[in-house]
Amino acid sequence: MQQTTTPTPSGARFRYVLAILISGILLAAITGVIVYRRSGLSVSAQVPMFVAPSNELGWKQDLHYMTAEIPRRHINAFHTLTRAQFDRVVSELDSAIPTLDKDQIVVGLMRITTMLGDGHTRIAIPPNFHSFPLEAYWFGNTLRVTKVAPQYRRALGTRVVQIEDTSIEDAYKAIRTLIPQGENDLWVRRFSPLFLVCAELLHGLRILPIANRGRYMFEDDTGNRFWVDLEPLPESQREADELRWLSAAKIEPLYMQQPNKDVWFSYLEANQTVFFKFNRAPGYWDFYRFSQRLLEVMDHRPVRRLVIDLRHNRGGDFTKIRWLFLPKLVERRYRRQCFACPREINRPSHLYVVIGRETYSAGVMNALELRDEASALLVGEPTGGRPNAYGEDRSFTLPNSHLVVSVSTRYYRLVQENTASLLPDQEIDLSWPDFLVGRDPVLEWVLAQPEDP
């Protein structure tokens, strides 16, 4: 008779606990909770308020804590500068703290993180910092006001010429020191307009004499120059306040609509085109249901093109596209409506991916996967993010000022050549005249491409 062994209670309990742990790990991996599966400029749900330490001892404690934690937490803190260079800059700030005000010390701390040379290593702007109520965008070498609060409508559409006594060119050079030094010029172009309206940063750089007022010089299209005194508002209030701002664009092009939605799509019936705007990855089940709805449209409507727009995708969880959408897309290569067919000589693509200066981190990774695995044609600007880059940032809070510092914990090597950007197959820039009338030259170019015979 065959002898059987009854598991002991302790053995059964061990296997039960092990099964729960494995299930939890798998669930976390699927939902993107596991930290090494995430990449991007993630922002903490609750960034604490900045508190200026009351004395130099508090500031020095924060400096020493930060500069001890960065090398400990970063996967390779000294990939851009040496340890000796790092220690020298830290020592210089430590000596200068008694002579600096709070904004100058914050700028000094930010410079240390940006010298490390990757965009995921940085200090977050606190919600109780302030910014002036305008938006600007670099069109070539010209910084234009694209949105503004109603009381400053005179500045709308003008060129920014000067801030107090500093030319915009010199202000831009100063602001660059607060943007990670290892990133490319388009990333600086993307983020410098945000910093050029931040009152505390401009004051810390000694561009503004005081932080609660800013005097800007603008130039209109007739060459007339004029000054406007701007009053800042808290960063925490800015997003809600922007809803009533005036825009220089007469109409919003399709890709600028619904900016606060993670994902959305529109079926362009006249062109038989699906336009999929992917700003950031939502939760697992939300993206699963969204993907199903999108694929159903592709399966049941006449669709000649799929356009995936990553222009505003600054990262997050790169696995959602990889696991939930890309395999389904590639399956369709064998169907009559062949969205992901390998590109052949003299045959147009059915799949277009739009990239730009704000495409970063996980956004770059998704663009690469769609290009390499689904034969997508990349159009637009070069990306603001590098294909080979440090990422998976983790944050810690300084004990006295409550500034939040993030550091990179992984390095991704996605391409052989270490290029500054992922380059589009077809480069198309947005001009100021295009912006004014609400044109999208990228989508227009895609829709004008010939179809298969």
Short mmCIF file of C-alpha atoms in Angstrom, two decimals, residues 18-448:
data_model
loop_
_atom_site.label_atom_id
_atom_site.label_comp_id
_atom_site.label_asym_id
_atom_site.label_seq_id
_atom_site.Cartn_x
_atom_site.Cartn_y
_atom_site.Cartn_z
CA LEU A 18 4.17 31.87 0.20
CA ALA A 19 1.22 31.64 -2.20
CA ILE A 20 -0.15 34.95 -0.91
CA LEU A 21 3.22 36.62 -1.31
CA ILE A 22 3.62 35.35 -4.87
CA SER A 23 0.08 36.45 -5.77
CA GLY A 24 0.75 39.88 -4.31
CA ILE A 25 3.97 40.24 -6.26
CA LEU A 26 2.27 39.23 -9.52
CA LEU A 27 -0.63 41.60 -8.89
CA ALA A 28 1.77 44.42 -8.10
CA ALA A 29 3.75 43.73 -11.23
CA ILE A 30 0.61 43.83 -13.35
CA THR A 31 -0.66 47.03 -11.83
CA GLY A 32 2.68 48.77 -12.03
CA VAL A 33 3.02 49.07 -8.26
CA ILE A 34 6.44 47.46 -8.19
CA VAL A 35 8.80 50.37 -8.29
CA TYR A 36 11.28 49.04 -10.83
CA ARG A 37 8.49 48.85 -13.39
CA ARG A 38 7.90 52.58 -13.28
CA SER A 39 9.73 55.35 -15.04
CA GLY A 40 9.09 59.06 -15.41
CA LEU A 41 8.85 62.43 -13.75
CA SER A 42 6.46 61.21 -11.13
CA VAL A 43 5.13 63.84 -8.74
CA SER A 44 4.22 62.96 -5.18
CA ALA A 45 0.50 63.16 -4.49
CA GLN A 46 1.26 65.31 -1.45
CA VAL A 47 4.41 67.40 -1.81
CA PRO A 48 4.82 69.08 1.59
CA MET A 49 4.93 72.81 2.09
CA PHE A 50 8.33 74.45 2.14
CA VAL A 51 9.40 75.68 5.59
CA ALA A 52 12.42 77.99 5.77
CA PRO A 53 14.71 76.90 8.62
CA SER A 54 15.00 79.64 11.23
CA ASN A 55 18.79 79.55 11.43
CA GLU A 56 21.85 78.50 9.48
CA LEU A 57 22.20 75.31 11.51
CA GLY A 58 18.89 74.03 10.12
CA TRP A 59 19.98 74.79 6.57
CA LYS A 60 23.34 73.10 7.08
CA GLN A 61 21.64 70.02 8.50
CA ASP A 62 19.49 69.83 5.36
CA LEU A 63 22.52 70.30 3.10
CA HIS A 64 24.53 67.59 4.87
CA TYR A 65 21.59 65.20 4.95
CA MET A 66 20.87 65.70 1.25
CA THR A 67 24.45 65.31 0.14
CA ALA A 68 24.89 62.17 2.23
CA GLU A 69 21.66 60.57 0.99
CA ILE A 70 22.11 61.26 -2.73
CA PRO A 71 25.23 59.10 -3.19
CA ARG A 72 23.72 56.42 -0.96
CA ARG A 73 20.42 56.22 -2.84
CA HIS A 74 21.45 57.00 -6.43
CA ILE A 75 22.49 54.05 -8.58
CA ASN A 76 25.48 56.00 -9.95
CA ALA A 77 25.55 59.51 -8.52
CA PHE A 78 28.86 60.49 -10.11
CA HIS A 79 28.22 59.63 -13.73
CA THR A 80 28.53 63.27 -14.84
CA LEU A 81 30.78 64.92 -12.24
CA THR A 82 33.42 63.47 -9.95
CA ARG A 83 33.09 63.00 -6.20
CA ALA A 84 35.76 65.68 -5.70
CA GLN A 85 33.76 68.18 -7.80
CA PHE A 86 30.60 67.32 -5.87
CA ASP A 87 32.31 67.75 -2.50
CA ARG A 88 33.78 71.08 -3.55
CA VAL A 89 30.39 72.51 -4.55
CA VAL A 90 28.83 71.25 -1.32
CA SER A 91 31.63 72.85 0.71
CA GLU A 92 31.19 76.16 -1.11
CA LEU A 93 27.46 76.25 -0.36
CA ASP A 94 28.06 75.22 3.25
CA SER A 95 30.44 78.18 3.70
CA ALA A 96 28.12 80.62 1.95
CA ILE A 97 24.90 79.76 3.85
CA PRO A 98 25.37 82.49 6.54
CA THR A 99 25.46 85.17 3.80
CA LEU A 100 22.50 83.90 1.73
CA ASP A 101 18.74 84.34 2.03
CA LYS A 102 16.33 81.40 1.85
CA ASP A 103 15.70 81.61 -1.90
CA GLN A 104 19.42 81.72 -2.66
CA ILE A 105 19.99 78.65 -0.49
CA VAL A 106 17.20 76.75 -2.27
CA VAL A 107 18.80 77.66 -5.61
CA GLY A 108 22.13 76.41 -4.25
CA LEU A 109 20.58 73.09 -3.24
CA MET A 110 18.90 72.73 -6.63
CA ARG A 111 22.18 73.39 -8.43
CA ILE A 112 23.79 70.50 -6.57
CA THR A 113 21.09 68.06 -7.72
CA THR A 114 21.11 69.32 -11.32
CA MET A 115 24.90 69.03 -11.55
CA LEU A 116 24.49 65.27 -11.16
CA GLY A 117 23.19 65.31 -14.70
CA ASP A 118 19.92 63.37 -14.99
CA GLY A 119 16.38 64.64 -15.07
CA HIS A 120 15.07 62.29 -12.41
CA THR A 121 17.50 63.66 -9.82
CA ARG A 122 16.06 66.98 -8.74
CA ILE A 123 14.27 69.03 -6.08
CA ALA A 124 10.52 69.42 -6.54
CA ILE A 125 9.07 72.93 -6.58
CA PRO A 126 7.01 73.21 -3.36
CA PRO A 127 3.29 74.03 -3.61
CA ASN A 128 3.74 77.22 -1.57
CA PHE A 129 6.29 78.68 -3.99
CA HIS A 130 4.84 81.29 -6.35
CA SER A 131 4.75 81.89 -10.09
CA PHE A 132 3.66 84.74 -12.30
CA PRO A 133 0.35 84.17 -14.13
CA LEU A 134 1.55 83.58 -17.66
CA GLU A 135 2.59 80.66 -19.85
CA ALA A 136 5.32 80.91 -22.44
CA TYR A 137 6.78 78.67 -25.14
CA TRP A 138 9.99 78.74 -27.15
CA PHE A 139 9.33 79.09 -30.87
CA GLY A 140 12.88 78.78 -32.16
CA ASN A 141 14.89 81.32 -30.18
CA THR A 142 11.87 83.46 -29.33
CA LEU A 143 9.97 83.08 -26.05
CA ARG A 144 6.30 83.95 -26.68
CA VAL A 145 3.48 84.44 -24.17
CA THR A 146 0.87 81.81 -25.08
CA LYS A 147 -1.47 82.25 -22.10
CA VAL A 148 -1.96 84.95 -19.50
CA ALA A 149 -4.31 86.01 -16.73
CA PRO A 150 -6.99 88.45 -17.98
CA GLN A 151 -5.58 91.46 -16.10
CA TYR A 152 -2.34 91.16 -18.10
CA ARG A 153 -3.96 90.67 -21.51
CA ARG A 154 -1.66 93.28 -23.08
CA ALA A 155 1.22 90.77 -22.85
CA LEU A 156 -0.64 88.01 -24.69
CA GLY A 157 1.18 86.86 -27.81
CA THR A 158 4.19 89.12 -27.26
CA ARG A 159 7.87 88.23 -27.02
CA VAL A 160 9.47 88.17 -23.57
CA VAL A 161 12.45 90.53 -23.78
CA GLN A 162 13.64 91.21 -20.25
CA ILE A 163 13.01 90.46 -16.57
CA GLU A 164 13.89 93.45 -14.41
CA ASP A 165 17.45 94.39 -15.49
CA THR A 166 18.26 90.98 -17.01
CA SER A 167 17.79 90.19 -20.69
CA ILE A 168 15.81 87.05 -21.44
CA GLU A 169 18.96 85.49 -22.93
CA ASP A 170 20.89 85.98 -19.68
CA ALA A 171 17.91 84.89 -17.58
CA TYR A 172 17.72 81.73 -19.67
CA LYS A 173 21.40 81.01 -19.07
CA ALA A 174 20.89 81.44 -15.32
CA ILE A 175 17.79 79.23 -15.27
CA ARG A 176 19.65 76.48 -17.17
CA THR A 177 21.75 75.88 -14.06
CA LEU A 178 18.59 74.69 -12.27
CA ILE A 179 17.69 72.15 -14.98
CA PRO A 180 19.64 68.85 -15.03
CA GLN A 181 22.87 69.34 -16.92
CA GLY A 182 22.89 65.93 -18.59
CA GLU A 183 19.60 66.40 -20.42
CA ASN A 184 19.27 67.78 -23.94
CA ASP A 185 18.51 71.30 -25.14
CA LEU A 186 14.88 70.54 -25.98
CA TRP A 187 14.28 69.43 -22.39
CA VAL A 188 15.71 72.77 -21.24
CA ARG A 189 13.48 74.53 -23.76
CA ARG A 190 10.49 72.70 -22.35
CA PHE A 191 11.10 73.45 -18.66
CA SER A 192 12.83 76.83 -18.71
CA PRO A 193 9.54 78.73 -19.33
CA LEU A 194 8.16 77.28 -16.07
CA PHE A 195 11.23 78.37 -14.11
CA LEU A 196 11.34 81.79 -15.81
CA VAL A 197 8.04 82.66 -14.09
CA CYS A 198 8.85 81.14 -10.67
CA ALA A 199 9.27 84.07 -8.27
CA GLU A 200 11.43 82.35 -5.64
CA LEU A 201 13.84 80.91 -8.20
CA LEU A 202 14.22 84.24 -10.00
CA HIS A 203 14.81 85.92 -6.67
CA GLY A 204 17.30 83.25 -5.64
CA LEU A 205 19.18 83.83 -8.91
CA ARG A 206 19.18 87.58 -8.12
CA ILE A 207 17.20 88.38 -11.24
CA LEU A 208 14.35 89.74 -9.10
CA PRO A 209 15.16 92.16 -6.26
CA ILE A 210 12.12 90.89 -4.31
CA ALA A 211 10.09 87.71 -4.68
CA ASN A 212 6.57 89.16 -4.47
CA ARG A 213 6.68 91.23 -7.66
CA GLY A 214 8.21 90.90 -11.10
CA ARG A 215 8.71 93.49 -13.80
CA TYR A 216 8.77 92.00 -17.31
CA MET A 217 9.45 93.73 -20.61
CA PHE A 218 7.49 92.52 -23.63
CA GLU A 219 7.65 93.33 -27.33
CA ASP A 220 4.64 93.18 -29.65
CA ASP A 221 4.72 92.40 -33.37
CA THR A 222 5.04 96.07 -34.28
CA GLY A 223 8.31 96.29 -32.35
CA ASN A 224 6.77 98.28 -29.50
CA ARG A 225 8.31 97.42 -26.10
CA PHE A 226 6.55 97.93 -22.78
CA TRP A 227 6.83 96.95 -19.11
CA VAL A 228 4.26 95.04 -17.08
CA ASP A 229 4.39 94.58 -13.29
CA LEU A 230 3.22 91.06 -12.44
CA GLU A 231 2.04 89.71 -9.11
CA PRO A 232 2.65 86.00 -8.43
CA LEU A 233 0.22 83.37 -7.19
CA PRO A 234 0.91 80.15 -5.23
CA GLU A 235 1.84 77.10 -7.30
CA SER A 236 -0.98 75.19 -5.58
CA GLN A 237 -3.48 77.69 -7.02
CA ARG A 238 -2.04 77.91 -10.51
CA GLU A 239 -3.77 74.93 -12.15
CA ALA A 240 -7.25 76.06 -11.12
CA ASP A 241 -6.49 79.68 -11.99
CA GLU A 242 -5.31 78.76 -15.50
CA LEU A 243 -8.86 77.76 -16.45
CA ARG A 244 -9.78 81.44 -16.81
CA TRP A 245 -6.60 82.57 -18.55
CA LEU A 246 -6.63 83.95 -22.08
CA SER A 247 -4.96 82.01 -24.89
CA ALA A 248 -3.16 83.48 -27.90
CA ALA A 249 -4.44 80.59 -30.04
CA LYS A 250 -7.70 81.31 -31.80
CA ILE A 251 -8.78 77.68 -31.46
CA GLU A 252 -7.25 74.67 -29.74
CA PRO A 253 -6.00 71.97 -32.11
CA LEU A 254 -7.10 68.42 -31.40
CA TYR A 255 -3.92 67.40 -29.56
CA MET A 256 -4.24 70.30 -27.09
CA GLN A 257 -7.75 69.34 -26.03
CA GLN A 258 -8.48 67.50 -22.77
CA PRO A 259 -4.99 68.09 -21.30
CA ASN A 260 -6.00 66.79 -17.86
CA LYS A 261 -7.12 63.38 -19.12
CA ASP A 262 -4.59 60.56 -18.96
CA VAL A 263 -5.74 58.94 -22.20
CA TRP A 264 -8.42 59.61 -24.77
CA PHE A 265 -9.09 58.96 -28.44
CA SER A 266 -11.12 60.39 -31.26
CA TYR A 267 -12.29 58.75 -34.48
CA LEU A 268 -11.78 61.15 -37.40
CA GLU A 269 -14.47 59.87 -39.72
CA ALA A 270 -13.60 62.02 -42.73
CA ASN A 271 -10.04 60.68 -42.71
CA GLN A 272 -10.83 57.20 -41.34
CA THR A 273 -8.17 57.83 -38.69
CA VAL A 274 -8.04 57.02 -34.98
CA PHE A 275 -6.22 59.68 -32.96
CA PHE A 276 -5.04 58.31 -29.59
CA LYS A 277 -3.73 60.89 -27.11
CA PHE A 278 -1.53 59.28 -24.47
CA ASN A 279 -0.57 61.87 -21.83
CA ARG A 280 0.22 59.48 -18.97
CA ALA A 281 -0.61 55.92 -17.98
CA PRO A 282 -3.77 55.49 -15.89
CA GLY A 283 -4.39 52.54 -13.57
CA TYR A 284 -4.20 49.00 -14.91
CA TRP A 285 -7.91 48.30 -15.22
CA ASP A 286 -8.70 51.78 -16.51
CA PHE A 287 -6.14 51.39 -19.28
CA TYR A 288 -7.30 47.84 -20.02
CA ARG A 289 -10.91 49.01 -20.53
CA PHE A 290 -9.72 52.02 -22.53
CA SER A 291 -7.60 49.79 -24.81
CA GLN A 292 -10.55 47.47 -25.40
CA ARG A 293 -12.76 50.39 -26.47
CA LEU A 294 -10.08 51.73 -28.82
CA LEU A 295 -9.41 48.32 -30.38
CA GLU A 296 -13.13 47.74 -30.87
CA VAL A 297 -13.31 50.93 -32.93
CA MET A 298 -10.34 49.76 -34.99
CA ASP A 299 -12.01 46.39 -35.57
CA HIS A 300 -15.49 47.62 -36.45
CA ARG A 301 -15.00 50.96 -38.18
CA PRO A 302 -13.15 51.70 -41.42
CA VAL A 303 -9.74 52.79 -40.13
CA ARG A 304 -6.82 53.60 -42.42
CA ARG A 305 -4.44 55.09 -39.84
CA LEU A 306 -3.72 55.02 -36.14
CA VAL A 307 -1.96 58.05 -34.65
CA ILE A 308 -0.56 57.71 -31.11
CA ASP A 309 0.34 61.14 -29.73
CA LEU A 310 3.05 61.16 -27.04
CA ARG A 311 3.85 64.87 -27.27
CA HIS A 312 2.84 65.54 -23.66
CA ASN A 313 3.91 62.21 -22.19
CA ARG A 314 6.56 62.94 -19.53
CA GLY A 315 6.66 59.39 -18.27
CA GLY A 316 5.17 57.24 -15.57
CA ASP A 317 4.51 53.54 -16.04
CA PHE A 318 5.90 52.26 -19.34
CA THR A 319 4.45 48.74 -18.93
CA LYS A 320 0.82 49.57 -19.77
CA ILE A 321 1.52 50.01 -23.48
CA ARG A 322 3.90 47.04 -23.51
CA TRP A 323 1.57 44.56 -21.82
CA LEU A 324 -1.95 45.73 -22.60
CA PHE A 325 -1.87 47.45 -25.98
CA LEU A 326 1.18 46.61 -28.07
CA PRO A 327 0.55 42.82 -28.33
CA LYS A 328 -3.03 43.44 -29.48
CA LEU A 329 -1.77 45.93 -32.03
CA VAL A 330 0.87 43.58 -33.41
CA GLU A 331 -1.74 40.80 -33.74
CA ARG A 332 -3.51 42.93 -36.28
CA ARG A 333 -0.59 42.76 -38.73
CA TYR A 334 -2.29 39.65 -40.23
CA ARG A 335 -5.64 41.33 -40.75
CA ARG A 336 -6.83 43.23 -43.77
CA GLN A 337 -6.56 46.55 -41.95
CA CYS A 338 -2.86 46.15 -41.30
CA PHE A 339 -1.95 48.83 -38.77
CA ALA A 340 1.38 47.37 -37.77
CA CYS A 341 2.74 45.93 -40.98
CA PRO A 342 6.53 46.10 -41.31
CA ARG A 343 7.45 49.13 -43.37
CA GLU A 344 8.43 48.22 -46.91
CA ILE A 345 10.15 50.35 -49.54
CA ASN A 346 7.68 52.73 -51.20
CA ARG A 347 4.84 51.65 -48.91
CA PRO A 348 3.35 54.07 -46.40
CA SER A 349 2.92 53.33 -42.73
CA HIS A 350 -0.45 52.81 -41.07
CA LEU A 351 0.86 53.61 -37.60
CA TYR A 352 2.27 57.00 -36.60
CA VAL A 353 3.69 58.01 -33.24
CA VAL A 354 4.00 61.73 -32.49
CA ILE A 355 6.90 62.79 -30.24
CA GLY A 356 8.27 66.13 -29.04
CA ARG A 357 10.24 68.10 -26.48
CA GLU A 358 7.97 66.97 -23.65
CA THR A 359 8.25 63.27 -24.51
CA TYR A 360 10.39 61.91 -21.71
CA SER A 361 11.34 58.80 -19.77
CA ALA A 362 8.56 56.20 -20.13
CA GLY A 363 7.19 58.22 -23.05
CA VAL A 364 10.47 57.69 -24.92
CA MET A 365 10.44 53.99 -24.02
CA ASN A 366 6.92 53.58 -25.42
CA ALA A 367 7.84 55.42 -28.61
CA LEU A 368 10.84 53.13 -29.11
CA GLU A 369 8.76 49.99 -28.53
CA LEU A 370 6.09 51.12 -30.98
CA ARG A 371 8.78 51.89 -33.56
CA ASP A 372 10.77 48.69 -33.12
CA GLU A 373 7.99 46.19 -32.51
CA ALA A 374 5.07 47.66 -34.46
CA SER A 375 6.97 49.49 -37.24
CA ALA A 376 5.55 52.88 -36.29
CA LEU A 377 6.73 55.98 -38.13
CA LEU A 378 7.90 58.66 -35.67
CA VAL A 379 6.91 62.25 -36.50
CA GLY A 380 7.30 65.61 -34.75
CA GLU A 381 10.23 67.00 -32.77
CA PRO A 382 13.15 65.11 -31.23
CA THR A 383 12.29 63.95 -27.74
CA GLY A 384 13.20 65.90 -24.61
CA GLY A 385 14.36 62.65 -23.01
CA ARG A 386 17.37 60.52 -23.85
CA PRO A 387 16.79 56.92 -24.99
CA ASN A 388 19.60 55.77 -22.68
CA ALA A 389 18.88 57.39 -19.35
CA TYR A 390 18.73 57.18 -15.59
CA GLY A 391 15.27 56.81 -14.11
CA GLU A 392 12.96 55.14 -11.59
CA ASP A 393 13.27 58.06 -9.20
CA ARG A 394 12.74 57.66 -5.46
CA SER A 395 12.31 60.63 -3.17
CA PHE A 396 13.19 61.68 0.35
CA THR A 397 12.35 64.81 2.33
CA LEU A 398 14.85 67.17 3.92
CA PRO A 399 14.22 67.29 7.70
CA ASN A 400 13.97 71.05 8.23
CA SER A 401 12.92 72.74 4.98
CA HIS A 402 10.73 69.78 3.87
CA LEU A 403 12.07 70.08 0.32
CA VAL A 404 11.51 66.85 -1.61
CA VAL A 405 14.61 65.43 -3.32
CA SER A 406 14.35 62.68 -5.95
CA VAL A 407 17.19 60.46 -7.15
CA SER A 408 17.50 57.90 -9.93
CA THR A 409 17.70 54.24 -8.96
CA ARG A 410 18.08 52.54 -12.36
CA TYR A 411 19.79 53.04 -15.69
CA TYR A 412 18.07 52.05 -18.94
CA ARG A 413 20.12 51.39 -22.04
CA LEU A 414 17.58 51.14 -24.85
CA VAL A 415 19.67 51.88 -27.95
CA GLN A 416 23.23 51.15 -29.00
CA GLU A 417 24.28 54.73 -29.72
CA ASN A 418 24.10 57.10 -26.76
CA THR A 419 22.13 59.87 -28.47
CA ALA A 420 20.75 63.01 -26.82
CA SER A 421 17.23 62.43 -28.20
CA LEU A 422 15.07 59.90 -29.97
CA LEU A 423 14.86 61.42 -33.44
CA PRO A 424 11.69 61.39 -35.54
CA ASP A 425 11.62 59.84 -39.00
CA GLN A 426 9.91 63.03 -40.15
CA GLU A 427 10.79 66.18 -38.20
CA ILE A 428 8.03 68.81 -38.04
CA ASP A 429 8.25 71.90 -35.84
CA LEU A 430 5.41 74.04 -34.52
CA SER A 431 5.72 77.63 -35.72
CA TRP A 432 4.21 80.71 -34.08
CA PRO A 433 1.80 81.33 -37.03
CA ASP A 434 0.64 77.69 -36.75
CA PHE A 435 0.01 78.09 -33.03
CA LEU A 436 -1.92 81.34 -33.47
CA VAL A 437 -4.49 79.84 -35.84
CA GLY A 438 -4.70 76.51 -34.03
CA ARG A 439 -3.04 74.40 -36.73
CA ASP A 440 -1.32 71.10 -35.99
CA PRO A 441 1.26 70.68 -38.77
CA VAL A 442 2.13 67.18 -37.53
CA LEU A 443 -1.37 65.75 -37.86
CA GLU A 444 -1.86 67.61 -41.14
CA TRP A 445 1.28 65.96 -42.52
CA VAL A 446 0.12 62.51 -41.39
CA LEU A 447 -3.33 62.89 -42.94
CA ALA A 448 -1.76 64.05 -46.22
#
